[in-house]
Amino acid sequence: MILSRRPDVERFLARPDAAIRCVLLYGRDAGVVRDRANQLAGKVTERPDDPFDVALLTDRDLDADGARLESELSAQSMMGGRRLVRLRLSADKADKVVAAAVTAHAGGAFNPEAFFLIEAGELPARASALRKAAEAAAAAAAIPCYEDEPGDVARLVRETLAKDRVGLDADALAVFVARLPRERGVARQEIERLALYLGPGSGLTASAKDLEPFLGVEPEASLSEAAADAFGGRAAEAQAALRRAAAEGEGGPGAVRAIGMHLGRLRRTLTLAKRGAGLQEAAKASGVFWKQEREFLRQARSWSLEDLDRLQPEVLGADRACKQSGAPDQLIAERLALAVAGRARKLGL
């Protein structure tokens, strides 16, 4: 079966269905796949690091011994708990072999009490035998792991810092999330580094000013600034900023996401203002950082909700296009930024 809706996935990870023997976690962001696999492993067995109950394999192990996978799935737990066989794939060369094992194990061919957990990268729907096998078997589940959205990143920051009894206020959280890399594993390292900086157990809730020594000066190539340039009608600046961001490792999907976030803040601000709130008050409620407030308010006085409604389909279209395999995502992002800037210029910005 397929589990793709967030509520269904979260529910399954919190309490795995006892009838499911195989789970395939796959996606472009290896950090998200790994985090979900760790969460699921902890639910399947009380000792996810115990070598007597858990077998941890890679595709290289399968290359070295073709019978290793079937042997591990057939073995019984030595300590009396549920056995976990965890396979991490770094390539698709073992796709058909693992697919056959999924079909057989889901059908009860091996130890029915063993749980088969597979971690893989991006798997094309039509070309991956492994994905097809996991989706087709009644006792298996295929779970796509999408790249984190800003809300996911913010939640990860809050939850990770809370474990060390430190936190960030709303402005500091917005600044820190905007600066984090989108790859989950790297982002988690940065969050842990921040926790050490704030002092584990200190109970400190840091402000944006408190973060300045930790973050340093925000780089020119930040995607949030590129988005602000686009909505402010500064096409050349927006394009140059996106190219600098690309040189620093920020790809097209992140750029389109930043433009969508800026549009969302403008929409929320204008909606609140339409309901009677002051424009400055509405901007603050929309999460606008005080250093960007002056420019943001200038834009909010020129853009209208109708203008944003007309622009929204282009942003959504660019986001979908960036996620297609082999898409020129950097070019897509630059074209979107130029289109936004062109509309802003027509509005007088």
Tab-separated table of C-alpha atoms in Angstrom:
chain	number	residue	atom	x	y	z
A	1	MET	CA	0.000	0.000	0.000
A	2	ILE	CA	0.965	3.646	-0.329
A	3	LEU	CA	1.087	6.103	2.572
A	4	SER	CA	1.637	9.633	1.314
A	5	ARG	CA	-0.715	11.918	3.283
A	6	ARG	CA	1.052	13.473	6.252
A	7	PRO	CA	-1.586	12.501	8.879
A	8	ASP	CA	-1.529	8.878	7.693
A	9	VAL	CA	2.272	8.767	7.720
A	10	GLU	CA	2.573	10.340	11.170
A	11	ARG	CA	-0.059	7.973	12.548
A	12	PHE	CA	1.725	4.941	11.096
A	13	LEU	CA	5.157	6.021	12.366
A	14	ALA	CA	3.730	6.560	15.853
A	15	ARG	CA	1.942	3.192	15.888
A	16	PRO	CA	2.907	0.827	13.030
A	17	ASP	CA	0.195	-1.520	11.808
A	18	ALA	CA	1.011	-4.991	13.144
A	19	ALA	CA	-0.056	-6.534	9.821
A	20	ILE	CA	2.704	-4.690	7.923
A	21	ARG	CA	5.961	-6.649	7.575
A	22	CYS	CA	7.807	-4.432	5.060
A	23	VAL	CA	8.195	-0.666	4.853
A	24	LEU	CA	9.954	1.226	2.080
A	25	LEU	CA	10.997	4.798	2.902
A	26	TYR	CA	12.322	6.713	-0.084
A	27	GLY	CA	13.026	10.270	-1.180
A	28	ARG	CA	15.569	12.810	-2.356
A	29	ASP	CA	16.430	14.078	1.135
A	30	ALA	CA	18.383	11.286	2.833
A	31	GLY	CA	18.102	13.073	6.180
A	32	VAL	CA	14.294	12.911	6.173
A	33	VAL	CA	14.412	9.236	5.157
A	34	ARG	CA	16.897	8.464	7.934
A	35	ASP	CA	14.909	10.332	10.605
A	36	ARG	CA	11.700	8.497	9.738
A	37	ALA	CA	13.522	5.178	9.605
A	38	ASN	CA	14.991	5.769	13.063
A	39	GLN	CA	11.547	6.674	14.402
A	40	LEU	CA	10.005	3.535	12.931
A	41	ALA	CA	12.863	1.291	14.091
A	42	GLY	CA	12.314	2.487	17.650
A	43	LYS	CA	8.673	1.450	17.455
A	44	VAL	CA	9.345	-1.952	15.903
A	45	THR	CA	11.915	-3.104	18.461
A	46	GLU	CA	12.853	-1.966	21.944
A	47	ARG	CA	16.559	-2.329	21.092
A	48	PRO	CA	17.086	-0.813	17.609
A	49	ASP	CA	20.890	-0.878	18.068
A	50	ASP	CA	21.112	-4.446	19.391
A	51	PRO	CA	23.017	-6.634	16.877
A	52	PHE	CA	21.235	-9.738	18.228
A	53	ASP	CA	17.807	-8.387	17.253
A	54	VAL	CA	18.733	-6.101	14.363
A	55	ALA	CA	20.537	-6.730	11.071
A	56	LEU	CA	21.830	-3.593	9.343
A	57	LEU	CA	22.628	-4.154	5.662
A	58	THR	CA	23.686	-2.086	2.667
A	59	ASP	CA	23.606	-2.801	-1.040
A	60	ARG	CA	27.304	-3.695	-0.821
A	61	ASP	CA	26.426	-6.517	1.562
A	62	LEU	CA	23.997	-7.846	-1.040
A	63	ASP	CA	26.679	-7.643	-3.737
A	64	ALA	CA	29.093	-9.617	-1.570
A	65	ASP	CA	26.565	-12.322	-0.643
A	66	GLY	CA	23.484	-12.798	-2.800
A	67	ALA	CA	21.779	-15.011	-0.192
A	68	ARG	CA	22.414	-12.635	2.749
A	69	LEU	CA	19.083	-10.835	2.582
A	70	GLU	CA	16.933	-13.973	2.541
A	71	SER	CA	19.052	-15.422	5.349
A	72	GLU	CA	18.548	-12.363	7.580
A	73	LEU	CA	14.795	-12.249	6.875
A	74	SER	CA	14.478	-15.950	7.732
A	75	ALA	CA	16.457	-15.731	10.995
A	76	GLN	CA	14.741	-15.710	14.388
A	77	SER	CA	15.351	-13.121	17.112
A	78	MET	CA	17.994	-14.369	19.530
A	79	MET	CA	16.672	-12.256	22.431
A	80	GLY	CA	12.974	-12.959	22.059
A	81	GLY	CA	11.887	-9.586	20.642
A	82	ARG	CA	10.764	-8.749	17.139
A	83	ARG	CA	13.571	-9.048	14.607
A	84	LEU	CA	14.394	-5.992	12.487
A	85	VAL	CA	16.181	-6.231	9.147
A	86	ARG	CA	17.200	-2.761	8.035
A	87	LEU	CA	18.533	-2.217	4.514
A	88	ARG	CA	20.077	1.047	3.295
A	89	LEU	CA	20.328	1.410	-0.465
A	90	SER	CA	22.724	3.920	-2.004
A	91	ALA	CA	21.921	3.021	-5.610
A	92	ASP	CA	19.187	1.349	-7.635
A	93	LYS	CA	21.291	-1.600	-8.816
A	94	ALA	CA	19.733	-3.916	-6.195
A	95	ASP	CA	16.222	-2.749	-7.052
A	96	LYS	CA	14.889	-5.994	-8.543
A	97	VAL	CA	16.556	-8.238	-5.955
A	98	VAL	CA	15.100	-6.279	-3.044
A	99	ALA	CA	11.726	-6.032	-4.796
A	100	ALA	CA	11.577	-9.835	-4.983
A	101	ALA	CA	12.432	-10.060	-1.280
A	102	VAL	CA	9.667	-7.574	-0.409
A	103	THR	CA	7.075	-9.569	-2.345
A	104	ALA	CA	8.199	-12.857	-0.796
A	105	HIS	CA	8.420	-11.566	2.775
A	106	ALA	CA	5.092	-9.730	2.565
A	107	GLY	CA	3.602	-13.021	1.397
A	108	GLY	CA	4.980	-14.895	4.426
A	109	ALA	CA	7.852	-16.738	2.758
A	110	PHE	CA	10.392	-15.920	5.495
A	111	ASN	CA	10.133	-15.301	9.249
A	112	PRO	CA	6.682	-13.656	9.560
A	113	GLU	CA	7.765	-11.929	12.787
A	114	ALA	CA	10.674	-10.145	11.085
A	115	PHE	CA	10.202	-6.516	10.095
A	116	PHE	CA	11.885	-5.442	6.839
A	117	LEU	CA	12.758	-1.716	6.763
A	118	ILE	CA	14.253	-0.296	3.565
A	119	GLU	CA	15.775	3.178	3.113
A	120	ALA	CA	16.252	4.376	-0.445
A	121	GLY	CA	16.786	7.523	-2.459
A	122	GLU	CA	14.434	8.909	-5.077
A	123	LEU	CA	12.589	6.101	-6.883
A	124	PRO	CA	10.760	6.790	-10.172
A	125	ALA	CA	7.181	5.515	-10.116
A	126	ARG	CA	7.277	3.622	-13.398
A	127	ALA	CA	10.881	2.397	-13.429
A	128	SER	CA	11.386	1.153	-9.874
A	129	ALA	CA	10.508	-2.509	-9.317
A	130	LEU	CA	11.072	-2.018	-5.578
A	131	ARG	CA	8.565	0.799	-5.326
A	132	LYS	CA	5.991	-1.166	-7.331
A	133	ALA	CA	6.441	-4.205	-5.099
A	134	ALA	CA	6.006	-2.233	-1.868
A	135	GLU	CA	2.950	-0.442	-3.206
A	136	ALA	CA	1.312	-3.649	-4.436
A	137	ALA	CA	1.782	-5.937	-1.415
A	138	ALA	CA	-0.942	-5.893	1.239
A	139	ALA	CA	1.599	-6.481	4.040
A	140	ALA	CA	3.978	-3.762	2.824
A	141	ALA	CA	3.913	0.037	2.822
A	142	ALA	CA	5.671	2.529	0.559
A	143	ILE	CA	6.193	5.933	2.181
A	144	PRO	CA	7.590	8.816	0.093
A	145	CYS	CA	9.679	11.263	2.127
A	146	TYR	CA	9.362	14.749	0.669
A	147	GLU	CA	11.807	17.577	1.266
A	148	ASP	CA	11.043	19.669	4.321
A	149	GLU	CA	8.756	22.670	3.991
A	150	PRO	CA	9.549	25.755	6.130
A	151	GLY	CA	6.943	24.668	8.683
A	152	ASP	CA	8.622	21.252	9.002
A	153	VAL	CA	11.996	22.913	9.546
A	154	ALA	CA	10.590	25.275	12.174
A	155	ARG	CA	9.017	22.338	14.027
A	156	LEU	CA	12.316	20.418	13.883
A	157	VAL	CA	14.156	23.439	15.341
A	158	ARG	CA	11.663	23.863	18.184
A	159	GLU	CA	11.573	20.172	19.093
A	160	THR	CA	15.340	19.685	18.939
A	161	LEU	CA	16.125	22.782	21.010
A	162	ALA	CA	13.419	21.903	23.542
A	163	LYS	CA	15.264	18.665	24.351
A	164	ASP	CA	18.155	20.850	25.590
A	165	ARG	CA	15.749	23.251	27.367
A	166	VAL	CA	16.553	26.223	25.137
A	167	GLY	CA	14.460	27.982	22.490
A	168	LEU	CA	14.012	30.876	20.085
A	169	ASP	CA	11.414	33.622	20.010
A	170	ALA	CA	9.323	34.101	16.850
A	171	ASP	CA	11.706	36.558	15.135
A	172	ALA	CA	14.786	34.485	15.954
A	173	LEU	CA	13.083	31.311	14.708
A	174	ALA	CA	12.201	32.984	11.385
A	175	VAL	CA	15.772	34.192	10.914
A	176	PHE	CA	17.341	30.856	11.827
A	177	VAL	CA	14.981	28.776	9.651
A	178	ALA	CA	15.650	31.060	6.663
A	179	ARG	CA	19.378	30.436	7.041
A	180	LEU	CA	19.229	26.655	7.452
A	181	PRO	CA	20.186	24.340	4.584
A	182	ARG	CA	17.257	22.268	3.302
A	183	GLU	CA	18.948	18.883	3.669
A	184	ARG	CA	17.626	17.420	6.939
A	185	GLY	CA	20.880	15.859	8.135
A	186	VAL	CA	22.910	19.054	7.679
A	187	ALA	CA	20.116	21.146	9.197
A	188	ARG	CA	20.032	18.936	12.286
A	189	GLN	CA	23.784	19.422	12.781
A	190	GLU	CA	23.309	23.203	12.653
A	191	ILE	CA	20.474	23.028	15.186
A	192	GLU	CA	22.598	20.955	17.557
A	193	ARG	CA	25.415	23.457	17.144
A	194	LEU	CA	23.003	26.264	18.042
A	195	ALA	CA	21.890	24.373	21.161
A	196	LEU	CA	25.511	24.205	22.308
A	197	TYR	CA	25.902	27.922	21.644
A	198	LEU	CA	22.791	28.789	23.700
A	199	GLY	CA	23.870	26.508	26.542
A	200	PRO	CA	22.080	23.175	27.062
A	201	GLY	CA	19.831	23.308	30.095
A	202	SER	CA	20.101	27.098	30.439
A	203	GLY	CA	16.396	27.707	29.781
A	204	LEU	CA	17.306	30.612	27.470
A	205	THR	CA	14.816	31.785	24.839
A	206	ALA	CA	17.028	33.670	22.395
A	207	SER	CA	16.050	36.735	20.380
A	208	ALA	CA	17.174	37.566	16.839
A	209	LYS	CA	19.787	39.917	18.300
A	210	ASP	CA	21.128	37.082	20.470
A	211	LEU	CA	21.720	35.067	17.291
A	212	GLU	CA	23.779	37.696	15.461
A	213	PRO	CA	27.161	36.533	16.846
A	214	PHE	CA	26.247	32.927	16.018
A	215	LEU	CA	24.946	33.532	12.495
A	216	GLY	CA	27.266	36.331	11.510
A	217	VAL	CA	26.249	38.725	8.755
A	218	GLU	CA	23.535	37.301	6.527
A	219	PRO	CA	25.062	36.548	3.113
A	220	GLU	CA	24.061	38.623	0.098
A	221	ALA	CA	22.906	35.504	-1.639
A	222	SER	CA	20.153	34.646	0.867
A	223	LEU	CA	17.058	33.423	-0.917
A	224	SER	CA	14.800	35.546	1.265
A	225	GLU	CA	16.564	38.682	0.019
A	226	ALA	CA	16.325	37.445	-3.573
A	227	ALA	CA	12.569	37.031	-3.125
A	228	ALA	CA	12.291	40.514	-1.598
A	229	ASP	CA	14.218	41.952	-4.536
A	230	ALA	CA	11.847	40.262	-6.982
A	231	PHE	CA	8.692	41.560	-5.274
A	232	GLY	CA	10.332	44.965	-5.009
A	233	GLY	CA	10.804	45.182	-8.776
A	234	ARG	CA	14.599	44.815	-8.721
A	235	ALA	CA	15.013	42.199	-11.448
A	236	ALA	CA	18.793	42.416	-11.878
A	237	GLU	CA	19.418	42.241	-8.130
A	238	ALA	CA	17.057	39.281	-7.749
A	239	GLN	CA	18.697	37.351	-10.586
A	240	ALA	CA	22.212	38.063	-9.309
A	241	ALA	CA	21.250	37.021	-5.790
A	242	LEU	CA	19.786	33.740	-7.050
A	243	ARG	CA	22.984	32.962	-8.937
A	244	ARG	CA	25.113	33.710	-5.886
A	245	ALA	CA	22.790	31.495	-3.846
A	246	ALA	CA	23.203	28.709	-6.415
A	247	ALA	CA	26.980	29.030	-6.127
A	248	GLU	CA	26.608	28.563	-2.370
A	249	GLY	CA	24.537	25.408	-2.809
A	250	GLU	CA	20.973	26.783	-2.713
A	251	GLY	CA	19.103	25.286	-5.670
A	252	GLY	CA	16.068	26.278	-7.687
A	253	PRO	CA	13.436	24.547	-5.487
A	254	GLY	CA	14.612	26.561	-2.489
A	255	ALA	CA	14.448	29.768	-4.512
A	256	VAL	CA	10.894	29.088	-5.673
A	257	ARG	CA	9.948	28.194	-2.104
A	258	ALA	CA	11.360	31.521	-0.862
A	259	ILE	CA	9.326	33.419	-3.463
A	260	GLY	CA	6.209	31.509	-2.412
A	261	MET	CA	6.855	32.298	1.248
A	262	HIS	CA	7.239	36.010	0.486
A	263	LEU	CA	3.992	35.938	-1.491
A	264	GLY	CA	2.324	34.217	1.472
A	265	ARG	CA	3.499	36.901	3.896
A	266	LEU	CA	2.218	39.633	1.587
A	267	ARG	CA	-1.122	37.842	1.247
A	268	ARG	CA	-1.526	37.425	5.006
A	269	THR	CA	-0.533	41.038	5.644
A	270	LEU	CA	-3.007	42.401	3.107
A	271	THR	CA	-5.760	40.093	4.374
A	272	LEU	CA	-5.258	41.292	7.959
A	273	ALA	CA	-5.165	44.894	6.793
A	274	LYS	CA	-8.415	44.363	4.875
A	275	ARG	CA	-9.992	43.183	8.140
A	276	GLY	CA	-9.005	46.391	9.873
A	277	ALA	CA	-5.475	45.835	11.197
A	278	GLY	CA	-2.823	48.497	10.697
A	279	LEU	CA	-0.366	47.622	7.930
A	280	GLN	CA	2.658	47.597	10.242
A	281	GLU	CA	0.799	45.508	12.800
A	282	ALA	CA	-0.305	43.099	10.063
A	283	ALA	CA	3.261	42.742	8.757
A	284	LYS	CA	4.546	41.885	12.218
A	285	ALA	CA	1.773	39.295	12.651
A	286	SER	CA	2.839	37.778	9.318
A	287	GLY	CA	6.347	37.104	10.607
A	288	VAL	CA	8.182	39.950	8.885
A	289	PHE	CA	11.553	40.525	10.545
A	290	TRP	CA	12.038	44.083	11.749
A	291	LYS	CA	15.092	44.685	9.542
A	292	GLN	CA	12.998	43.952	6.416
A	293	GLU	CA	9.886	45.792	7.622
A	294	ARG	CA	10.415	49.086	5.788
A	295	GLU	CA	10.896	47.470	2.361
A	296	PHE	CA	8.110	44.958	3.002
A	297	LEU	CA	5.629	47.734	3.844
A	298	ARG	CA	6.615	49.561	0.648
A	299	GLN	CA	5.713	46.443	-1.306
A	300	ALA	CA	2.492	45.839	0.637
A	301	ARG	CA	1.269	49.306	-0.335
A	302	SER	CA	1.673	48.473	-4.029
A	303	TRP	CA	0.629	44.831	-4.314
A	304	SER	CA	-3.037	43.889	-3.951
A	305	LEU	CA	-4.686	40.584	-3.101
A	306	GLU	CA	-5.923	40.399	-6.693
A	307	ASP	CA	-2.359	40.830	-7.996
A	308	LEU	CA	-1.151	38.045	-5.722
A	309	ASP	CA	-4.010	35.762	-6.797
A	310	ARG	CA	-2.982	36.210	-10.420
A	311	LEU	CA	0.642	35.422	-9.568
A	312	GLN	CA	-0.027	32.361	-7.377
A	313	PRO	CA	-0.551	29.848	-10.254
A	314	GLU	CA	2.838	30.788	-11.715
A	315	VAL	CA	4.555	30.130	-8.395
A	316	LEU	CA	2.793	26.772	-7.991
A	317	GLY	CA	3.624	25.853	-11.569
A	318	ALA	CA	7.302	26.682	-11.052
A	319	ASP	CA	7.349	24.625	-7.856
A	320	ARG	CA	5.917	21.581	-9.657
A	321	ALA	CA	8.305	22.047	-12.587
A	322	CYS	CA	11.336	22.189	-10.279
A	323	LYS	CA	10.415	18.845	-8.725
A	324	GLN	CA	10.362	16.983	-12.033
A	325	SER	CA	13.334	14.720	-12.640
A	326	GLY	CA	16.026	16.445	-14.710
A	327	ALA	CA	14.278	19.842	-14.670
A	328	PRO	CA	16.488	22.964	-15.084
A	329	ASP	CA	15.372	24.176	-11.657
A	330	GLN	CA	17.791	27.110	-11.462
A	331	LEU	CA	16.543	28.484	-14.772
A	332	ILE	CA	12.919	27.974	-13.694
A	333	ALA	CA	13.562	29.939	-10.487
A	334	GLU	CA	15.284	32.789	-12.327
A	335	ARG	CA	12.442	33.053	-14.847
A	336	LEU	CA	9.919	33.183	-12.016
A	337	ALA	CA	11.900	35.899	-10.213
A	338	LEU	CA	12.079	37.972	-13.409
A	339	ALA	CA	8.333	37.556	-13.974
A	340	VAL	CA	7.587	38.672	-10.411
A	341	ALA	CA	9.908	41.656	-10.733
A	342	GLY	CA	8.287	42.602	-14.027
A	343	ARG	CA	4.849	42.660	-12.444
A	344	ALA	CA	6.195	44.667	-9.502
A	345	ARG	CA	7.596	47.285	-11.894
A	346	LYS	CA	4.186	47.624	-13.531
A	347	LEU	CA	2.744	48.300	-10.067
A	348	GLY	CA	5.130	51.226	-9.680
A	349	LEU	CA	7.773	49.541	-7.502
